[in-house]
Coordinates of C-alpha atoms in Angstrom, one line a residue:
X1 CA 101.2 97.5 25.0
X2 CA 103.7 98.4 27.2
X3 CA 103.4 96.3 30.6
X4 CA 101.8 97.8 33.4
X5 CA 102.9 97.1 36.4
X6 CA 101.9 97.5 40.1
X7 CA 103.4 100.7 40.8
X8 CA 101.3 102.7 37.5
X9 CA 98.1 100.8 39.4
X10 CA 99.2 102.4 42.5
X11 CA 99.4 106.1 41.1
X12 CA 96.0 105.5 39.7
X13 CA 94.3 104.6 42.6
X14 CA 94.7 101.0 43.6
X15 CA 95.8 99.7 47.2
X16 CA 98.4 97.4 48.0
X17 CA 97.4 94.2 48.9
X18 CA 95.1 91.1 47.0
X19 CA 93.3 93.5 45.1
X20 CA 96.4 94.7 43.3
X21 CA 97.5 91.3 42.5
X22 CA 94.2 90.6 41.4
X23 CA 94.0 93.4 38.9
X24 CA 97.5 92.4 37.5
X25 CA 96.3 89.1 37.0
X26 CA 93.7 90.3 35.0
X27 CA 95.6 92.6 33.0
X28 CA 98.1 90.2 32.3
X29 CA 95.2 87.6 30.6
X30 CA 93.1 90.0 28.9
X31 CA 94.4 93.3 28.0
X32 CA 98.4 92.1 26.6
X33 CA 97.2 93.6 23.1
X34 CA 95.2 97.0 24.0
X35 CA 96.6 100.1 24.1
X36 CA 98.1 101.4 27.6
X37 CA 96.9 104.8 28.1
X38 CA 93.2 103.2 27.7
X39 CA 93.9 100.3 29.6
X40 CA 95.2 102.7 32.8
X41 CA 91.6 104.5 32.2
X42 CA 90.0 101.8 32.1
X43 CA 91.4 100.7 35.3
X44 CA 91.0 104.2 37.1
X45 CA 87.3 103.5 36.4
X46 CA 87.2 100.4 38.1
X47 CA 89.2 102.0 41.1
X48 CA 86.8 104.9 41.6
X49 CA 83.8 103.4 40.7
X50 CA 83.5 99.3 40.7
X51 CA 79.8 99.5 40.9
X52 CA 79.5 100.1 37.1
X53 CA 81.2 97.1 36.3
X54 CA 79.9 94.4 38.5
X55 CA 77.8 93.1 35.0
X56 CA 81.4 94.1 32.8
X57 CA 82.0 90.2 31.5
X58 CA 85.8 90.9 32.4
X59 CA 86.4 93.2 34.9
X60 CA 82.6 91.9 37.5
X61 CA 85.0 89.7 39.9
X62 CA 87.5 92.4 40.3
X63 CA 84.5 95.0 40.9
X64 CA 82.9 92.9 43.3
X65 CA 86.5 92.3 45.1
X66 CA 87.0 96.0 45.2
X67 CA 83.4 96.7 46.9
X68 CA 83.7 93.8 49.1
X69 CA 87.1 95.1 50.2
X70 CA 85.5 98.9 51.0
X71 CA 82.9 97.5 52.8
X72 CA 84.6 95.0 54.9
X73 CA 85.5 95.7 59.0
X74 CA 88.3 97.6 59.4
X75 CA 90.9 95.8 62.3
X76 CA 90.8 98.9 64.9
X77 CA 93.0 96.7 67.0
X78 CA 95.7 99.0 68.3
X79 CA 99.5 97.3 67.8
X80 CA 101.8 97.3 70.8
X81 CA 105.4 98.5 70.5
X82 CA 107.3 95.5 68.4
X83 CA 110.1 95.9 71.8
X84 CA 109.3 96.3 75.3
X85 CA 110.2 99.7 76.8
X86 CA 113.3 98.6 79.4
X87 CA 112.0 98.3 82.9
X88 CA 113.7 97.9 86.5
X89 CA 113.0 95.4 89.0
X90 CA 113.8 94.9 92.4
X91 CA 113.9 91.6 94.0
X92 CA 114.0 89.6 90.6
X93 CA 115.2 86.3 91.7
X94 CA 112.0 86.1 93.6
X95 CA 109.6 87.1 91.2
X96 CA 107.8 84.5 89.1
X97 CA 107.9 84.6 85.1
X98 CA 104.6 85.4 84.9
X99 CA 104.6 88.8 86.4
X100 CA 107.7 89.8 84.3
X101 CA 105.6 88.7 81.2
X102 CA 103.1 90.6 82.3
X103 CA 105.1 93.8 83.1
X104 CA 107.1 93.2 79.7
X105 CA 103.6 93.2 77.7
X106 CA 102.5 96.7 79.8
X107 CA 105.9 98.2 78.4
X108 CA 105.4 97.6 75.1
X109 CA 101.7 99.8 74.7
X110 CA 102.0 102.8 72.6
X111 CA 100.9 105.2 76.0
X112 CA 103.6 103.8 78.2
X113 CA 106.7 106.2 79.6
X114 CA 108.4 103.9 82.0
X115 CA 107.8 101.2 84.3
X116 CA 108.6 99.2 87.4
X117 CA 108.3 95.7 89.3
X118 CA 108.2 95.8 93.0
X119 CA 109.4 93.0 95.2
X120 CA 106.4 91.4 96.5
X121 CA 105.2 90.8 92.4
X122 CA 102.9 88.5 91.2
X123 CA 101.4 87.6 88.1
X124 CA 97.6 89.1 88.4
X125 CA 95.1 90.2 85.6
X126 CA 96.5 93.0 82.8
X127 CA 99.4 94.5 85.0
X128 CA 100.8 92.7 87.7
X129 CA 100.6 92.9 91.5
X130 CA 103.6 94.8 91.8
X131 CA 103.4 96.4 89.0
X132 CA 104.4 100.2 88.5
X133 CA 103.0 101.6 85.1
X134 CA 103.8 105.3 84.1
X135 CA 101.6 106.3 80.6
X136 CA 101.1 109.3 78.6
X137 CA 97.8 110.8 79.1
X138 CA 96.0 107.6 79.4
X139 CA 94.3 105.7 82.4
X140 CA 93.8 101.5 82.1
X141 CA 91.2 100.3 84.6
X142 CA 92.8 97.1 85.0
X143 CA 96.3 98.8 85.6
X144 CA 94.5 100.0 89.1
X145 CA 92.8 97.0 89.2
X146 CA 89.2 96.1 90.9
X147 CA 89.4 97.1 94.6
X148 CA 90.2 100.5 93.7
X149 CA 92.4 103.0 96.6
X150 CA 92.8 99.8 98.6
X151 CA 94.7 101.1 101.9
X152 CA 96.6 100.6 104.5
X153 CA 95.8 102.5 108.0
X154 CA 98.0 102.9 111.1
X155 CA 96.6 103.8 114.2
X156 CA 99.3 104.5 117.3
X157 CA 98.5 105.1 120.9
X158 CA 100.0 105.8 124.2
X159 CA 98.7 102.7 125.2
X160 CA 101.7 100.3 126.7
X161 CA 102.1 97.1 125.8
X162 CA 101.6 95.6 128.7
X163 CA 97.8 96.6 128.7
X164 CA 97.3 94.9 125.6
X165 CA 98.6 91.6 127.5
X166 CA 96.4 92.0 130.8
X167 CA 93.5 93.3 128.4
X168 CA 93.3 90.6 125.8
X169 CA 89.5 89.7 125.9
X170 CA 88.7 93.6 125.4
X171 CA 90.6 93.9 122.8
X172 CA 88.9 91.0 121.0
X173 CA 85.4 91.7 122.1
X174 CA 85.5 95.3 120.9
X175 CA 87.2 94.2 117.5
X176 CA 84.4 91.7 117.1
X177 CA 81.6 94.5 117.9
X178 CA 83.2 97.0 115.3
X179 CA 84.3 95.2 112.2
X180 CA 82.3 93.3 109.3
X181 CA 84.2 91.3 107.1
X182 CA 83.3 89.9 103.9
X183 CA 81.2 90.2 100.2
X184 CA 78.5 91.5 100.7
X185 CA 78.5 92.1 104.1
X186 CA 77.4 95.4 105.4
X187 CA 75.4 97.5 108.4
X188 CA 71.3 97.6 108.4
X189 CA 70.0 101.1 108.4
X190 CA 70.0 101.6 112.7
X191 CA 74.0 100.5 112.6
X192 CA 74.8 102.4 109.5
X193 CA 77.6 105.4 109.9
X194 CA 77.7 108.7 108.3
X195 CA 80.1 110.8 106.7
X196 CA 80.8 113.5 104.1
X197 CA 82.1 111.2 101.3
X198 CA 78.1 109.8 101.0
X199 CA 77.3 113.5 99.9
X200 CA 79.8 113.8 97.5
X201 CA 78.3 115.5 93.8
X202 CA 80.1 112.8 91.9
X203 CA 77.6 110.1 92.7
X204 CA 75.2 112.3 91.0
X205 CA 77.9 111.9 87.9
X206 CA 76.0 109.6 86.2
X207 CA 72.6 107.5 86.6
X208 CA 75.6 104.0 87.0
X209 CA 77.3 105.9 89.7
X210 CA 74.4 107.2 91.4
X211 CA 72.9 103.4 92.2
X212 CA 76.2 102.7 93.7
X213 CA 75.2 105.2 96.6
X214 CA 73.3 102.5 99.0
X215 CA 75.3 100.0 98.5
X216 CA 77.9 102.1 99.6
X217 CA 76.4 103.5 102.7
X218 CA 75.6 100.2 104.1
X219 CA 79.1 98.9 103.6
X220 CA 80.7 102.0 104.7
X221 CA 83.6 100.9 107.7
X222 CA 83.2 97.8 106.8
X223 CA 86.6 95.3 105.3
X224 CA 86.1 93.2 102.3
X225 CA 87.4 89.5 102.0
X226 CA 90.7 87.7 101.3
X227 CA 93.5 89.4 102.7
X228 CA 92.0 91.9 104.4
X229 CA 92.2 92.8 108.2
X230 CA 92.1 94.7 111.1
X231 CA 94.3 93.9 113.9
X232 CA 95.4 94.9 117.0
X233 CA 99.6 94.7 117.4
X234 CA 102.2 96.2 119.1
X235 CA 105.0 98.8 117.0
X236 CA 108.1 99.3 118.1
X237 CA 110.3 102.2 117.4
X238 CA 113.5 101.4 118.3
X239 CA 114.5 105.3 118.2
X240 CA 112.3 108.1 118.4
X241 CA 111.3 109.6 114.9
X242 CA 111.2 113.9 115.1
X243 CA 108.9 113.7 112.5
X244 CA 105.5 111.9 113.6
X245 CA 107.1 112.9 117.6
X246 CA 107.1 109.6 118.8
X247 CA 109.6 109.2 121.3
X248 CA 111.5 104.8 121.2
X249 CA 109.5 102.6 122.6
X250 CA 107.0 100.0 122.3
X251 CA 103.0 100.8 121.9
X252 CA 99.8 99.1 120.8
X253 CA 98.7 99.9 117.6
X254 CA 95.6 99.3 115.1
X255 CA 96.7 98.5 111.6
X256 CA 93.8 97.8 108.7
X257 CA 93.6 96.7 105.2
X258 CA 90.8 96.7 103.0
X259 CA 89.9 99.0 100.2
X260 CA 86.4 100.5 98.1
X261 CA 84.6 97.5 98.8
X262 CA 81.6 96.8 96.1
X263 CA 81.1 100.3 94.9
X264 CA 85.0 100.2 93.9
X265 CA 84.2 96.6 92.1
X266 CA 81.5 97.6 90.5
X267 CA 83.4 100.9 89.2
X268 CA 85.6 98.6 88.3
X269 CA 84.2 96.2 86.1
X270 CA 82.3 98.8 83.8
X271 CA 85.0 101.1 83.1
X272 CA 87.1 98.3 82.3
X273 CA 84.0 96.9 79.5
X274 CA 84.0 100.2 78.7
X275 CA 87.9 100.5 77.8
X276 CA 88.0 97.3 76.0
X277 CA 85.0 98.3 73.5
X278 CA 87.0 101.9 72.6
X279 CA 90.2 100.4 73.0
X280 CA 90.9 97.5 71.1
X281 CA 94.2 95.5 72.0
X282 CA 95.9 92.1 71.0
X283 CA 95.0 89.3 73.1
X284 CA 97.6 89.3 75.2
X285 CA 97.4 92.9 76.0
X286 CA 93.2 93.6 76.2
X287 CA 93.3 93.4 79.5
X288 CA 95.5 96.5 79.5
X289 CA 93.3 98.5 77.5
X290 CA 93.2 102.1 78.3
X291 CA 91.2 105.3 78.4
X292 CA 92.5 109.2 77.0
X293 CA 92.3 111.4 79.9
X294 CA 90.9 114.0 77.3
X295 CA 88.2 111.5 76.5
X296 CA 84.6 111.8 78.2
X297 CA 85.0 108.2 79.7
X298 CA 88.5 109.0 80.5
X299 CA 87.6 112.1 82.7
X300 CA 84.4 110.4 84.1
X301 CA 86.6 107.1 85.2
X302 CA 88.8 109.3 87.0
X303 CA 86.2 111.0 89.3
X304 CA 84.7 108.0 89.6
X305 CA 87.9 106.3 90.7
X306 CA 88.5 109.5 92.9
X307 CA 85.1 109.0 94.9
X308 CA 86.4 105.2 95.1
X309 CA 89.8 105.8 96.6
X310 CA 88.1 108.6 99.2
X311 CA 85.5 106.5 100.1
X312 CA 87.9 103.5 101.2
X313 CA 89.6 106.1 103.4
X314 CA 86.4 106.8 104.8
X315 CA 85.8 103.3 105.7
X316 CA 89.2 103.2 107.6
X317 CA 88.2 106.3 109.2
X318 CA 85.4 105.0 110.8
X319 CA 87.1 101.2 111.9
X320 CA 89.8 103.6 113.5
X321 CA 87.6 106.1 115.1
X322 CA 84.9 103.7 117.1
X323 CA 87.8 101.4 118.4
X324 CA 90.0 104.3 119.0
X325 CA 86.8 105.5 121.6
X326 CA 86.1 101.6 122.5
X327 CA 90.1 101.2 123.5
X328 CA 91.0 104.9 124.8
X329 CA 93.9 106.4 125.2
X330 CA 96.0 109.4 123.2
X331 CA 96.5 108.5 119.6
X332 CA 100.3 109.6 118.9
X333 CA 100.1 109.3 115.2
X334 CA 97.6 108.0 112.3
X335 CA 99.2 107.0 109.2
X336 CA 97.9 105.6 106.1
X337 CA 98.8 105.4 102.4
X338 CA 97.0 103.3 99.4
X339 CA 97.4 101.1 96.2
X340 CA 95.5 100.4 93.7
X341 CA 95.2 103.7 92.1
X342 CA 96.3 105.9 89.8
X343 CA 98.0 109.2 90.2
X344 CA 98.9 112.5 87.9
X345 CA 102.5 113.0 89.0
X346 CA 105.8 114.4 87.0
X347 CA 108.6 111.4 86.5
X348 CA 111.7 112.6 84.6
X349 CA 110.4 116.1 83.7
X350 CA 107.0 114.5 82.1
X351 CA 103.8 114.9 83.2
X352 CA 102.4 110.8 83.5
X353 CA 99.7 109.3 84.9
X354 CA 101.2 106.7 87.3
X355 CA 99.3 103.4 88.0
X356 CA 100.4 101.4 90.9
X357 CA 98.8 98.2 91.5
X358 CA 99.7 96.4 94.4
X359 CA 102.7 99.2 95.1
X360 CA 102.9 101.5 97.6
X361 CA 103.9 105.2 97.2
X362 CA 107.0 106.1 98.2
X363 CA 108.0 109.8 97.4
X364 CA 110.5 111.3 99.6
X365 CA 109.2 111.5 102.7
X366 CA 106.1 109.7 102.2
X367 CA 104.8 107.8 104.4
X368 CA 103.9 104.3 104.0
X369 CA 103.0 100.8 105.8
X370 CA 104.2 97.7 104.3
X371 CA 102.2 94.5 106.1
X372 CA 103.6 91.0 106.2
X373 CA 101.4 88.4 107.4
X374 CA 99.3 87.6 110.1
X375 CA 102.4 86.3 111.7
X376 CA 105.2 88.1 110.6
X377 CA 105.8 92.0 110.9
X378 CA 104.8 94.9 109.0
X379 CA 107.1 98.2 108.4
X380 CA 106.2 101.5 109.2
X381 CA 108.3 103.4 106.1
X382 CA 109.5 106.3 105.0
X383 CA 110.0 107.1 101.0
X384 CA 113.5 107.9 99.3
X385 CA 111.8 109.0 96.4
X386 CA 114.0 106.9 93.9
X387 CA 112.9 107.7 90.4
X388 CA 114.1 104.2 89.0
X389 CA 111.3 102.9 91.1
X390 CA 109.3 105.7 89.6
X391 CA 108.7 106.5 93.8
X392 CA 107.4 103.1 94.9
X393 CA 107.5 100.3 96.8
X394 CA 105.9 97.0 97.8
X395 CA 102.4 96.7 99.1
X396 CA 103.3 93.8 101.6
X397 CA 105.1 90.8 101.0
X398 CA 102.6 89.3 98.0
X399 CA 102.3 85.7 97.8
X400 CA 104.4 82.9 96.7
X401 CA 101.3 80.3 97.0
X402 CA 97.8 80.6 94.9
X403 CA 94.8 81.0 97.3
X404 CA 94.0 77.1 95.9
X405 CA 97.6 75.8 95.8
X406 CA 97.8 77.3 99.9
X407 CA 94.6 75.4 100.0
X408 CA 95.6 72.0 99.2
X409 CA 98.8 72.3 101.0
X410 CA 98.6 73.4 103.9
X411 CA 96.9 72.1 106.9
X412 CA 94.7 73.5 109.9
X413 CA 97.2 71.9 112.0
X414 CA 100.4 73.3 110.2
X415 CA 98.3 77.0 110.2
X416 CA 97.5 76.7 113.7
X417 CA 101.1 76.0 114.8
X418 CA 102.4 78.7 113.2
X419 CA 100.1 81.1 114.8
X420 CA 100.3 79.8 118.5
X421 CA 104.5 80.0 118.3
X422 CA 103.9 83.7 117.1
X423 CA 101.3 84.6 119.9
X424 CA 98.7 85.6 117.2
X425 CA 95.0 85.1 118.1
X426 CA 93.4 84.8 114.8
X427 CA 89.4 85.1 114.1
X428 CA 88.6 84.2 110.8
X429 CA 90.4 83.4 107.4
X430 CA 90.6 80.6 105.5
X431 CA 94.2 78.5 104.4
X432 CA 94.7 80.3 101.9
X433 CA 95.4 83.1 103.9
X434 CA 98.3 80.9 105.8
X435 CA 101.7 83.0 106.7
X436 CA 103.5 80.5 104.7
X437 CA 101.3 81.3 101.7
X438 CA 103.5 84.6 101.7
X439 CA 107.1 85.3 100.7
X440 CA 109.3 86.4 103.1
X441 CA 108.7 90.3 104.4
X442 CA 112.2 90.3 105.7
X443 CA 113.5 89.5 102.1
X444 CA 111.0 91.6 100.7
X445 CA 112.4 94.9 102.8
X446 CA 116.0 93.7 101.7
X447 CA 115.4 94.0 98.3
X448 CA 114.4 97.4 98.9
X449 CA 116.4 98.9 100.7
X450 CA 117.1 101.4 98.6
X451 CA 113.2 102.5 98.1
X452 CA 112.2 103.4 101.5
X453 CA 113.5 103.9 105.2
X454 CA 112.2 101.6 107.8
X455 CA 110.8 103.9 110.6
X456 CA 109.3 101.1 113.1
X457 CA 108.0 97.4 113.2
X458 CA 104.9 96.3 113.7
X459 CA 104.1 92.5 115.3
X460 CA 100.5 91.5 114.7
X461 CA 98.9 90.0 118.1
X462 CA 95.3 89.6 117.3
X463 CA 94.1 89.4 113.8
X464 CA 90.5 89.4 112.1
X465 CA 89.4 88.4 109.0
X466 CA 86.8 87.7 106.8
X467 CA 85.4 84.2 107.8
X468 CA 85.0 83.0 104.4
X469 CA 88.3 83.4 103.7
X470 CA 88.8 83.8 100.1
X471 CA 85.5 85.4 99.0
X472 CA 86.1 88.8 98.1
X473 CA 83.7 91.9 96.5

């Protein structure tokens, strides 16, 4: 006969692949004399319908191959982009391999547009702190990352500085009485707040959402663990600023931290399962994996992460409200902006779904804080909406020490030096919430520069945290 080779198998029916091989291996043994217009039947049969032969004393192991092969799991994984997608990043010489790996991993899924690294970036879990993430239609759970619309509030009052100075013990009595730091931690029913983001319709969403609702209200205005504070400092504006109408000069000033506390965790951690069973990644990317905004879960993670993000407001709200009436005074200016989320914006004529973990918005004009330490200063900022940066900025500082490495190398002594030549009375923390677990703010803001606008300083004076230290929800 005239040889049949693997492209006739392929026009009949046959796959590329072992099959194909095996099928030309049996052709070339036992059909070299039969005709090849009934051989190419023969084989059609066995392509359409291998059940008919599995007893043929030929063509059974080829049969069974074929049916084994239509029956086996299908790899759903989804491939990443063979090349990463070209990314900027600002402050690269102090930004550790990991988090560029990281960033260079998020660029290469099939749903991303563009991406950024801020300054204070470091290597976290899927995208990196400091990560800026722009997709197509697409939200990843672990891209906003497990304290979901964690903030930054600014609270600034016409209070001098000298009256924080003469007024110390206040201060820290009433910061005591109206803050609770830590996992778990939350108000009995008698002490319990109120406020309109309990009644919202989306914890009715689902039955998982709706059991989140107590928890919540009992840990409403309260701060979660780590590196989260309140603290009482002192802002200076070394000219006035027209817009917030704050004329130069130095005032006291209540800055906090903290974001959804468990209901934002718990949010967290089953959308993510969630993504990873629809979406399935390589290895090294699963932790990326991603949800269509015109799936169900897509659209239910998004309200849910919605109610998340407001809800973390409203514990700010509430921290800033009962020691705004425990201090007094005339507040000149609240500001506050969060991370940690995810946002539907337009970068370079696209619509995108933004992710910024661990980065702060910085649109033109927006307004944003940017903390150090618990001894070094924090910014009060201003946005120059610079679309390389896809209109962000740093969160803080970010850390140049693990909570454990800060741990084992650093000293209550060495900590407690560092916060007495700084005049910072501190209640609570651990070590691995040092200042010198942090990098640099001041080299932070310098690689920046071109982000955002400084506006005013703030100098933390008296700083609490939770008293676990590292525990967080």
């Amino acid at each position: 006969m005239n040889r049949i080779n693997g492209n006739d198998l392929l026009t009949i029916g046959f796959n590329q692949g072992k099959i194909l091989g095996l099928a030309l291996e049996v052709l070339e043994k036992n059909y070299q004399d039969t005709d090849r217009e009934t051989v190419l039947t023969i084989m059609k049969n066995v392509a359409e319908k291998p059940e008919l032969y599995l007893d043929h004393e030929i063509l059974e192991d080829l049969a069974t191959k074929i049916i084994e092969d239509a029956n086996a799991p299908k790899d759903d994984t989804i491939s990443l982009n063979e090349t990463a997608m070209p990314f900027n990043i600002y402050g690269q010489e102090h930004i550790d391999e990991g988090a560029v790996r990281q960033m260079d991993t998020a660029m290469r899924l099939p749903v991303t547009v563009a991406g950024a690294l801020m300054p204070d970036a470091h290597q976290g879990y899927g995208l990196p702190i400091g990560g800026v993430l722009a997709a197509k239609n697409a939200v990843i759970p672990y891209g906003v990352g497990v304290d979901i619309g964690c903030r930054m509030a600014l609270s600034v009052f016409d209070i001098p500085e000298s009256h924080f100075v003469n007024n110390a013990d206040i201060y820290k009595r009433e910061l005591i009485d109206h803050t609770r730091f830590g996992a778990g931690h939350g108000f009995v029913r008698h002490q319990r707040a109120e406020h309109a983001v309990l009644e919202r319709n989306e914890f009715n969403m689902t039955q998982f959402i709706k059991t989140l609702q107590d928890k919540a209200w009992s840990q409403l205005g309260t701060s979660g663990g780590g590196n989260h504070f309140v603290e009482w400092g002192i802002i200076e504006f070394a000219e006035r600023d027209e817009v917030l109408n704050i004329p130069a000069g130095r005032y006291v000033a209540l800055l906090s931290h903290s974001g959804s506390r468990g209901l934002g965790a718990t949010i967290a951690g089953h959308y993510t399962r969630l993504a990873k069973d629809i979406c399935k990644l390589p290895k090294e990317a699963s932790n990326l994996a991603y949800l269509d905004m015109n799936s169900s879960e897509g659209q239910e993670y998004w309200l849910a992460m919605n109610l998340a993000g407001d809800y973390a407001s409203a514990c700010h709200e509430i921290i800033h409200n009962k020691l705004t009436k425990a201090i007094g005074g005339q507040l000149l200016a609240r500001v506050e902006n969060h991370h940690n989320f995810a946002w539907k914006e337009t970068w370079n004529g696209e619509d995108v779904i933004v992710h910024r973990k661990g980065a702060t918005p910085a649109g033109k004009g927006v307004m944003g804080i940017i903390p150090g330490s618990m001894t070094a200063p924090g910014f009060l900022v201003r946005g120059k909406g610079l679309e390389d940066a896809i209109n962000s900025a740093s969160h803080g500082a970010g850390r140049q020490m693990s909570r454990t490495q800060a741990i084992k190398s650093i000293s209550h002594q060495e900590m407690d030096a560092i916060l007495k030549a700084n005049g910072v009375t501190l209640i609570g923390a651990g070590r691995d919430e040092a200042p010198m677990a942090y990098k640099d703010i001041n080299m932070v803001m310098d690689a920046q520069k071109k982000l955002v606008d400084v506006v005013a300083k703030f100098s933390p004076k008296m700083v609490r945290m939770a008293d676990d230290g590292s525990k967080e929800d």
